[in-house]
């Protein structure tokens, strides 16, 4: 992925995103579809989706650089998920619209995130494999949408195969992230001449002023 | 971010012999999820206790170690001295805390104790112990335990286990990232060329030491065989630069600075994608000669 030098007045904020859901719901395909424009076939790999970054413009002055962690969906790796979501800023919980059981599993992940993930984490529920809806739909969109609304989640039905709603999903998450504090710090850093591309994200201020 | 300190460690103490293994499993999980508390230089008063449990190395008095030190320079003393003076040269905090003479003493004592040859790379393997432990004797006990129990095949004169580790690294990389594997191969690069130091030293040859110590917490918790995947994880972190570079060996001469947390997270994802038979050979390669025969037969 070629990393363009951002114009000097654009501030880029790093955020961590974790994908959760059953195996075979298409988590990896979603990520590869989202980032694919930055990859040619030469760079794809079996674990290509394990750890990727992608920068998304939010507006003309702001970009979000998402550090995207795919997780192992198999049951025996379930206890390892905290390692990935513990510091995450946002999460996508994926189910397969052709498998009702995968939505139940997704709901259980959402409960775990609400209990144990950082407070204020932005969560999106994604019903993948929309391209199979005509012949194999097992989860009604309205049902999942109602659940998402009640739990205050973003909600999209997506198709990694056709790319439907994939960019919309990631963009909606990026726009919902609460970036004001980090933006103010980053703009302050820019004004002080700090090279942001080298700096680590600043820790949350604890009452100290940054003048 | 919660971290493991002595207070949390004490709460884990087994109430009875029966639940000892459950407590150790709990400690291993904690080590993976939480960092062992330490300052920014990697100093930690807790780490020696964590390592003592994970390496199964209870305290021993210093009499044995002192006896070996009193024997003075071993037959390998000159070779040891040559390596000691160039150990972890970029780690200034290491050098302010660990003297060359203590590293020499420990390595010579090991040669005396085991009647073994000194193998280059043992100097790097000994260094994190001297840095992290409360005494030279404790460092010696842990070092001996690591070499005898965890990776005896690494420190044979021919470093057979390390070469097998390199072969397994290539096999794992071929499965996990075929594009990167074939690209490096097209440049004549196999793990024997770029990864032997990282394999032999359990990634401690790559700075910073403070991050290597956290990787060692993870390796002692789940097995030093995972270092092979940790090396792949390190490569994966700068995968795009490797694939874009016409001479990737110039990048592989020195791996990027360690980021232990990301390396651990990627390593766990890699485990989940390996075929079980390959993982089984990986798990045994550092200590099991029978696995070595099977590995040697892999094409």
Coordinates of C-alpha atoms in Angstrom, one line a residue:
Chain A
X1 CA 0.0 0.0 0.0
X2 CA 1.6 3.2 -1.1
X3 CA 1.5 5.7 1.7
X4 CA 0.9 9.2 0.2
X5 CA 2.3 12.0 2.2
X6 CA -0.7 13.8 3.5
X7 CA -1.0 17.5 2.7
X8 CA 0.3 19.5 5.7
X9 CA -3.1 20.8 6.8
X10 CA -4.7 17.3 7.0
X11 CA -4.6 15.7 10.5
X12 CA -4.6 11.9 10.7
X13 CA -5.9 10.2 13.8
X14 CA -5.0 6.5 14.5
X15 CA -7.9 4.3 15.6
X16 CA -8.0 0.5 16.2
X17 CA -10.8 -1.5 14.7
X18 CA -11.5 -5.2 15.6
X19 CA -13.7 -7.6 13.6
X20 CA -15.6 -10.3 15.5
X21 CA -18.0 -13.1 14.5
X22 CA -18.2 -16.7 13.7
X23 CA -15.8 -18.3 11.3
X24 CA -17.0 -18.4 7.7
X25 CA -19.3 -15.3 8.0
X26 CA -16.8 -13.5 5.8
X27 CA -14.9 -11.2 8.1
X28 CA -11.6 -11.5 6.2
X29 CA -13.3 -10.9 2.9
X30 CA -15.0 -7.8 4.2
X31 CA -11.6 -6.3 5.2
X32 CA -9.9 -7.3 1.9
X33 CA -12.7 -5.8 -0.1
X34 CA -12.5 -2.6 1.9
X35 CA -8.7 -2.3 1.6
X36 CA -8.4 -4.1 -1.8
X37 CA -8.1 -0.9 -3.8
X38 CA -4.7 -0.5 -2.2
X39 CA -3.7 -4.1 -3.0
X40 CA -3.1 -5.9 -6.3
X41 CA -3.3 -9.6 -6.5
X42 CA 0.5 -9.8 -5.9
X43 CA 0.1 -8.8 -2.4
X44 CA -2.8 -10.9 -1.3
X45 CA -1.9 -13.6 1.2
X46 CA -3.7 -16.2 3.2
X47 CA -3.6 -14.0 6.3
X48 CA -3.7 -10.8 4.3
X49 CA -6.6 -9.5 6.4
X50 CA -5.1 -10.3 9.8
X51 CA -3.6 -6.9 10.3
X52 CA -4.2 -4.1 7.9
X53 CA -4.3 -0.3 8.0
X54 CA -6.4 1.9 5.8
X55 CA -6.7 5.7 5.9
X56 CA -10.1 7.2 5.4
X57 CA -10.8 10.8 4.8
X58 CA -13.5 12.2 7.1
X59 CA -13.6 15.8 5.8
X60 CA -11.1 18.0 4.0
X61 CA -9.0 18.5 7.1
X62 CA -9.3 15.1 8.8
X63 CA -8.4 11.5 8.1
X64 CA -8.8 8.4 10.2
X65 CA -6.1 5.7 9.9
X66 CA -7.8 2.5 10.9
X67 CA -5.6 -0.3 12.3
X68 CA -7.8 -3.3 11.4
X69 CA -7.6 -6.5 13.4
X70 CA -9.3 -9.6 12.0
X71 CA -9.8 -12.2 14.7
X72 CA -9.9 -16.0 14.6
X73 CA -13.5 -16.9 14.5
X74 CA -13.2 -20.5 15.7
X75 CA -14.7 -21.3 19.1
X76 CA -11.4 -22.4 20.6
X77 CA -10.0 -18.9 20.1
X78 CA -12.9 -17.2 21.8
X79 CA -11.0 -16.5 25.0
X80 CA -8.3 -14.6 23.1
X81 CA -10.7 -12.0 21.8
X82 CA -10.0 -9.5 24.7
X83 CA -6.5 -9.2 23.4
X84 CA -7.9 -7.6 20.3
X85 CA -10.8 -5.6 21.5
X86 CA -9.5 -4.4 24.8
X87 CA -7.9 -1.3 23.4
X88 CA -10.1 -1.0 20.3
X89 CA -11.9 2.2 19.4
X90 CA -14.4 0.5 17.3
X91 CA -15.7 -3.0 16.4
X92 CA -17.6 -4.7 13.6
X93 CA -19.5 -7.7 14.6
X94 CA -20.3 -9.8 11.5
X95 CA -23.0 -12.4 11.0
X96 CA -24.0 -14.2 7.8
X97 CA -27.5 -13.4 6.6
X98 CA -27.9 -17.0 5.4
X99 CA -27.1 -18.5 8.9
X100 CA -29.5 -17.6 11.7
X101 CA -27.1 -19.1 14.3
X102 CA -24.4 -16.6 13.3
X103 CA -26.6 -13.7 14.4
X104 CA -27.1 -15.3 17.8
X105 CA -23.3 -15.6 18.0
X106 CA -23.0 -12.0 16.9
X107 CA -25.4 -10.9 19.7
X108 CA -23.3 -12.7 22.2
X109 CA -20.2 -10.9 21.0
X110 CA -22.0 -7.6 21.3
X111 CA -22.9 -8.4 24.9
X112 CA -19.3 -9.2 25.6
X113 CA -18.2 -5.9 24.1
X114 CA -20.7 -3.9 26.0
X115 CA -19.5 -5.6 29.2
X116 CA -15.8 -5.6 28.7
X117 CA -14.6 -3.4 25.8
X118 CA -13.6 0.2 26.4
X119 CA -16.6 2.4 27.3
X120 CA -17.7 4.4 24.3
X121 CA -16.5 1.9 21.7
X122 CA -18.3 2.3 18.4
X123 CA -20.0 -0.9 17.4
X124 CA -21.4 -1.9 14.0
X125 CA -23.4 -4.9 13.3
X126 CA -22.8 -6.2 9.7
X127 CA -25.0 -8.8 8.0
X128 CA -22.7 -10.2 5.3
X129 CA -23.4 -12.2 2.1
X130 CA -26.1 -9.9 0.9
X131 CA -25.5 -11.2 -2.6
X132 CA -27.1 -14.5 -1.5
X133 CA -30.2 -12.8 -0.1
X134 CA -32.5 -13.7 -3.0
X135 CA -32.2 -17.5 -2.6
X136 CA -30.8 -18.1 0.9
X137 CA -31.8 -15.4 3.3
X138 CA -32.3 -16.7 6.8
X139 CA -32.3 -13.5 8.8
X140 CA -34.8 -10.7 8.0
X141 CA -33.2 -7.3 7.7
X142 CA -35.9 -5.7 9.8
X143 CA -35.2 -8.1 12.7
X144 CA -31.5 -7.4 12.8
X145 CA -32.1 -3.7 12.2
X146 CA -34.4 -3.5 15.2
X147 CA -31.9 -5.3 17.4
X148 CA -29.2 -2.9 16.3
X149 CA -31.3 0.2 16.9
X150 CA -32.2 -1.0 20.4
X151 CA -28.6 -1.6 21.2
X152 CA -27.5 1.7 19.6
X153 CA -25.3 0.0 17.0
X154 CA -24.6 1.0 13.4
X155 CA -26.2 -1.5 11.1
X156 CA -25.5 -2.5 7.5
X157 CA -26.2 -5.5 5.3
X158 CA -23.1 -6.0 3.2
X159 CA -21.7 -8.1 0.5
X160 CA -17.9 -8.6 0.4
X161 CA -18.3 -10.3 -2.9
X162 CA -20.1 -7.5 -4.7
X163 CA -18.7 -4.7 -2.5
X164 CA -22.2 -3.5 -1.6
X165 CA -22.3 -1.3 1.5
X166 CA -18.6 -2.2 2.4
X167 CA -17.2 1.3 2.1
X168 CA -20.4 2.7 3.6
X169 CA -19.9 0.4 6.7
X170 CA -16.3 1.5 7.4
X171 CA -17.1 5.2 6.6
X172 CA -20.0 5.3 8.9
X173 CA -17.9 3.9 11.7
X174 CA -15.1 6.4 11.0
X175 CA -17.6 9.3 11.1
X176 CA -19.2 8.1 14.3
X177 CA -15.8 7.9 16.2
X178 CA -15.5 10.6 18.8
X179 CA -12.4 12.3 17.6
X180 CA -12.7 15.8 19.0
X181 CA -10.2 15.4 21.9
X182 CA -7.6 13.8 19.7
X183 CA -8.1 16.3 17.0
X184 CA -7.6 19.2 19.4
X185 CA -4.4 17.5 20.7
X186 CA -3.2 16.8 17.1
X187 CA -3.9 20.3 15.9
X188 CA -2.1 21.6 18.9
X189 CA 0.8 19.3 18.1
X190 CA 0.8 20.4 14.5
X191 CA 0.9 24.1 15.6
X192 CA 3.9 23.2 17.8
X193 CA 5.7 21.7 14.8
X194 CA 5.5 18.1 16.0
X195 CA 5.9 15.6 13.2
X196 CA 2.6 13.6 13.6
X197 CA 3.6 10.8 11.3
X198 CA 6.3 9.8 13.8
X199 CA 4.3 10.5 17.0
X200 CA 2.4 8.0 18.9
X201 CA -1.2 8.9 19.7
X202 CA -1.1 11.1 22.8
X203 CA -2.4 9.7 26.1
X204 CA -5.6 11.3 27.4
X205 CA -4.7 14.4 29.3
X206 CA -5.3 14.1 33.0
X207 CA -5.8 17.7 34.0
X208 CA -2.5 19.0 32.7
X209 CA -2.7 21.8 30.2
X210 CA -0.7 21.6 26.9
X211 CA 0.3 25.2 26.5
Chain B
X1 CA -4.4 -1.1 31.1
X2 CA -4.1 -3.6 33.9
X3 CA -0.7 -5.1 34.4
X4 CA 0.6 -8.0 36.4
X5 CA 2.3 -6.9 39.6
X6 CA 3.3 -8.8 42.7
X7 CA -0.1 -8.2 44.4
X8 CA -2.0 -9.9 41.5
X9 CA 0.6 -12.6 41.4
X10 CA 0.1 -13.4 45.1
X11 CA -3.6 -13.7 44.6
X12 CA -2.9 -16.5 42.1
X13 CA -1.0 -18.6 44.6
X14 CA -2.5 -22.1 44.6
X15 CA -4.5 -23.0 47.7
X16 CA -3.6 -26.7 47.3
X17 CA -1.5 -28.9 45.1
X18 CA -4.6 -29.9 43.2
X19 CA -5.3 -26.5 41.7
X20 CA -1.7 -25.6 41.0
X21 CA -2.0 -26.4 37.3
X22 CA -5.1 -24.3 37.0
X23 CA -3.3 -21.4 38.7
X24 CA -0.4 -21.7 36.2
X25 CA -2.9 -21.7 33.3
X26 CA -4.5 -18.6 34.7
X27 CA -1.0 -17.0 34.9
X28 CA -0.3 -17.9 31.3
X29 CA -3.5 -16.3 30.2
X30 CA -2.8 -13.2 32.3
X31 CA 0.6 -12.9 30.7
X32 CA -0.9 -12.9 27.3
X33 CA -3.7 -10.5 28.0
X34 CA -1.9 -8.1 30.4
X35 CA 1.6 -6.8 30.4
X36 CA 3.9 -7.7 33.2
X37 CA 4.4 -4.4 35.0
X38 CA 7.6 -2.6 34.1
X39 CA 9.0 0.9 33.7
X40 CA 9.8 2.2 30.2
X41 CA 13.3 0.7 30.3
X42 CA 11.8 -2.8 30.9
X43 CA 12.7 -3.0 34.5
X44 CA 10.2 -5.0 36.5
X45 CA 10.3 -6.3 40.1
X46 CA 7.5 -8.8 39.1
X47 CA 9.1 -10.4 36.0
X48 CA 11.5 -12.7 37.9
X49 CA 8.7 -14.3 39.8
X50 CA 6.6 -14.8 36.6
X51 CA 9.6 -16.4 34.9
X52 CA 10.4 -18.6 37.8
X53 CA 6.9 -20.1 37.6
X54 CA 6.7 -20.4 33.9
X55 CA 10.2 -21.9 33.6
X56 CA 9.5 -24.1 36.6
X57 CA 12.7 -22.8 38.2
X58 CA 12.2 -22.5 42.0
X59 CA 14.8 -20.6 44.0
X60 CA 18.1 -22.3 44.5
X61 CA 20.9 -21.1 46.7
X62 CA 24.0 -19.7 45.1
X63 CA 26.5 -22.4 46.3
X64 CA 26.5 -24.3 43.0
X65 CA 26.9 -21.1 40.9
X66 CA 29.7 -19.8 43.1
X67 CA 31.5 -23.1 42.8
X68 CA 31.5 -22.8 39.0
X69 CA 32.6 -19.1 39.2
X70 CA 35.5 -20.1 41.4
X71 CA 36.7 -22.4 38.7
X72 CA 37.5 -19.3 36.8
X73 CA 37.8 -19.1 33.0
X74 CA 36.5 -22.1 31.1
X75 CA 38.1 -23.7 28.0
X76 CA 35.7 -21.4 26.0
X77 CA 36.7 -18.2 27.8
X78 CA 38.3 -16.5 24.8
X79 CA 35.4 -17.1 22.5
X80 CA 33.0 -16.0 25.2
X81 CA 35.0 -12.8 25.8
X82 CA 35.0 -12.0 22.1
X83 CA 31.2 -12.2 22.0
X84 CA 30.5 -10.6 25.4
X85 CA 32.2 -7.3 24.2
X86 CA 29.7 -7.0 21.3
X87 CA 26.5 -8.2 23.0
X88 CA 23.4 -5.9 22.6
X89 CA 25.7 -3.0 21.6
X90 CA 22.7 -0.6 21.0
X91 CA 21.1 -1.2 24.4
X92 CA 22.6 1.5 26.7
X93 CA 20.3 0.7 29.6
X94 CA 21.4 -3.0 29.4
X95 CA 25.0 -1.9 29.6
X96 CA 24.5 0.4 32.5
X97 CA 23.0 -2.5 34.5
X98 CA 24.8 -5.6 33.4
X99 CA 28.6 -5.7 33.4
X100 CA 30.6 -7.6 30.8
X101 CA 32.2 -9.5 33.7
X102 CA 28.9 -10.8 35.0
X103 CA 27.9 -12.0 31.5
X104 CA 31.3 -13.7 31.2
X105 CA 31.0 -15.3 34.6
X106 CA 27.6 -16.7 33.8
X107 CA 28.6 -18.1 30.4
X108 CA 31.8 -19.6 31.7
X109 CA 29.8 -21.2 34.6
X110 CA 27.4 -22.7 32.2
X111 CA 30.3 -24.3 30.2
X112 CA 31.7 -25.7 33.4
X113 CA 28.3 -27.0 34.6
X114 CA 27.2 -28.6 31.4
X115 CA 30.6 -29.6 30.0
X116 CA 29.2 -28.0 26.9
X117 CA 30.7 -25.9 24.1
X118 CA 29.8 -22.3 24.1
X119 CA 27.7 -21.4 21.1
X120 CA 27.6 -17.9 19.7
X121 CA 24.1 -16.5 20.5
X122 CA 24.2 -17.9 24.1
X123 CA 25.5 -14.4 25.0
X124 CA 22.3 -12.8 23.7
X125 CA 20.1 -15.5 25.3
X126 CA 21.8 -14.9 28.7
X127 CA 21.5 -11.1 28.6
X128 CA 17.7 -10.7 29.2
X129 CA 18.1 -12.9 32.3
X130 CA 20.9 -10.8 33.7
X131 CA 18.9 -7.6 33.0
X132 CA 15.6 -8.9 34.4
X133 CA 16.7 -11.0 37.4
X134 CA 17.4 -10.1 40.9
X135 CA 20.8 -11.7 41.1
X136 CA 23.4 -13.3 38.8
X137 CA 22.7 -16.6 40.4
X138 CA 19.0 -16.4 39.6
X139 CA 19.9 -15.4 36.0
X140 CA 22.1 -18.5 35.8
X141 CA 19.4 -20.8 37.0
X142 CA 16.9 -19.4 34.5
X143 CA 19.4 -19.6 31.7
X144 CA 20.3 -23.2 32.5
X145 CA 16.6 -24.1 32.7
X146 CA 15.8 -22.5 29.3
X147 CA 18.7 -24.2 27.5
X148 CA 18.2 -27.6 29.1
X149 CA 14.4 -27.8 29.1
X150 CA 13.0 -25.5 26.4
X151 CA 15.5 -25.4 23.5
X152 CA 18.3 -27.9 24.1
X153 CA 18.6 -28.5 20.3
X154 CA 19.3 -24.8 19.7
X155 CA 22.6 -24.8 21.6
X156 CA 24.2 -27.9 20.1
X157 CA 27.5 -27.1 18.3
X158 CA 25.8 -27.3 14.9
X159 CA 22.7 -25.5 16.2
X160 CA 20.6 -28.2 14.6
X161 CA 17.4 -27.0 16.2
X162 CA 17.9 -23.5 14.9
X163 CA 18.3 -24.7 11.3
X164 CA 15.2 -26.8 11.7
X165 CA 13.4 -23.7 13.1
X166 CA 14.5 -21.8 10.0
X167 CA 13.1 -24.5 7.8
X168 CA 9.9 -24.5 9.7
X169 CA 9.7 -20.7 9.4
X170 CA 9.9 -21.1 5.6
X171 CA 7.2 -23.8 5.7
X172 CA 5.0 -21.7 7.9
X173 CA 5.5 -18.6 5.8
X174 CA 4.7 -20.5 2.6
X175 CA 1.3 -21.5 4.1
X176 CA 0.6 -18.2 5.8
X177 CA 1.8 -15.7 3.3
X178 CA 2.5 -17.3 0.0
X179 CA 3.1 -14.0 -1.8
X180 CA 5.7 -12.8 0.6
X181 CA 7.3 -16.3 0.7
X182 CA 7.6 -16.5 -3.1
X183 CA 8.8 -13.0 -3.4
X184 CA 11.6 -13.5 -0.9
X185 CA 12.5 -16.8 -2.5
X186 CA 12.7 -15.1 -5.9
X187 CA 15.4 -12.9 -4.3
X188 CA 17.2 -16.0 -3.0
X189 CA 16.1 -15.4 0.5
X190 CA 15.3 -18.2 2.9
X191 CA 15.0 -18.0 6.7
X192 CA 18.5 -19.5 7.0
X193 CA 19.8 -16.3 5.5
X194 CA 17.7 -13.7 7.3
X195 CA 16.3 -15.2 10.4
X196 CA 18.8 -17.4 12.2
X197 CA 19.8 -14.7 14.8
X198 CA 16.1 -14.0 15.6
X199 CA 15.4 -17.7 16.0
X200 CA 18.4 -18.5 18.1
X201 CA 18.0 -15.5 20.4
X202 CA 14.2 -15.8 20.7
X203 CA 14.0 -12.3 19.1
X204 CA 16.2 -10.7 21.7
X205 CA 18.7 -9.7 19.1
X206 CA 16.2 -7.1 17.9
X207 CA 15.8 -3.8 19.9
X208 CA 14.4 -2.6 22.1
X209 CA 15.2 -5.0 24.9
X210 CA 12.2 -3.7 26.9
X211 CA 9.9 -5.1 24.2
X212 CA 11.9 -8.3 23.8
X213 CA 11.3 -9.0 27.5
X214 CA 7.5 -8.8 27.0
X215 CA 7.9 -11.2 24.1
X216 CA 9.8 -13.5 26.4
X217 CA 7.0 -13.4 28.9
X218 CA 4.7 -14.7 26.1
X219 CA 7.1 -17.3 24.9
X220 CA 7.7 -18.7 28.4
X221 CA 4.0 -18.8 28.9
X222 CA 3.1 -20.6 25.8
X223 CA 6.3 -22.1 24.5
X224 CA 9.4 -20.8 22.8
X225 CA 8.4 -22.5 19.6
X226 CA 6.0 -19.6 19.1
X227 CA 9.1 -17.4 18.5
X228 CA 9.1 -18.8 14.9
X229 CA 5.7 -17.3 14.4
X230 CA 6.8 -14.1 16.2
X231 CA 9.5 -13.7 13.6
X232 CA 6.9 -14.1 10.8
X233 CA 4.7 -11.5 12.7
X234 CA 7.7 -9.1 12.7
X235 CA 8.1 -9.6 9.0
X236 CA 4.4 -9.2 8.4
X237 CA 4.5 -5.8 10.1
X238 CA 6.7 -4.4 7.4
X239 CA 5.5 -6.8 4.7
X240 CA 4.6 -4.0 2.3
X241 CA 8.1 -2.5 2.5
X242 CA 9.6 -5.9 1.9
X243 CA 7.5 -6.6 -1.2
X244 CA 8.0 -3.2 -2.6
X245 CA 11.8 -3.3 -2.1
X246 CA 14.0 -4.6 -5.0
X247 CA 16.6 -5.8 -2.4
X248 CA 14.6 -6.9 0.7
X249 CA 17.7 -8.3 2.4
X250 CA 18.8 -4.7 3.1
X251 CA 15.7 -4.4 5.2
X252 CA 16.0 -7.8 6.8
X253 CA 19.5 -7.2 8.0
X254 CA 18.0 -5.4 11.0
X255 CA 14.4 -6.0 11.8
X256 CA 12.2 -3.0 12.7
X257 CA 12.0 -2.1 16.4
X258 CA 9.9 -4.7 18.3
X259 CA 6.3 -3.9 19.2
X260 CA 5.6 -6.8 21.5
X261 CA 1.8 -6.3 21.8
X262 CA 1.2 -6.2 18.0
X263 CA 3.7 -9.1 17.5
X264 CA 1.7 -11.2 20.0
X265 CA -1.6 -10.4 18.5
X266 CA -0.4 -11.3 15.0
X267 CA 1.3 -14.5 16.3
X268 CA -2.0 -15.7 17.8
X269 CA -3.8 -15.1 14.5
X270 CA -1.0 -17.0 12.7
X271 CA -1.5 -20.0 15.1
X272 CA -5.1 -20.2 14.2
X273 CA -4.2 -20.5 10.5
X274 CA -1.6 -23.2 10.6
X275 CA -2.3 -26.9 9.7
X276 CA -2.2 -29.0 12.8
X277 CA 0.6 -31.3 11.6
X278 CA 2.9 -28.4 10.9
X279 CA 2.1 -26.8 14.2
X280 CA 2.9 -30.1 15.9
X281 CA 6.4 -30.2 14.4
X282 CA 6.8 -26.5 15.3
X283 CA 5.9 -27.2 18.9
X284 CA 8.5 -30.0 19.1
X285 CA 11.4 -28.8 17.0
X286 CA 13.5 -27.2 19.8
X287 CA 13.6 -30.2 22.1
X288 CA 12.5 -33.4 20.3
X289 CA 15.1 -35.2 18.0
X290 CA 12.4 -37.4 16.6
X291 CA 10.5 -34.4 15.3
X292 CA 13.8 -33.3 13.9
X293 CA 14.0 -36.4 11.7
X294 CA 10.5 -35.6 10.3
X295 CA 11.4 -31.9 9.7
X296 CA 14.6 -32.9 7.9
X297 CA 12.5 -35.0 5.5
X298 CA 10.1 -32.1 4.6
X299 CA 10.8 -31.0 1.1

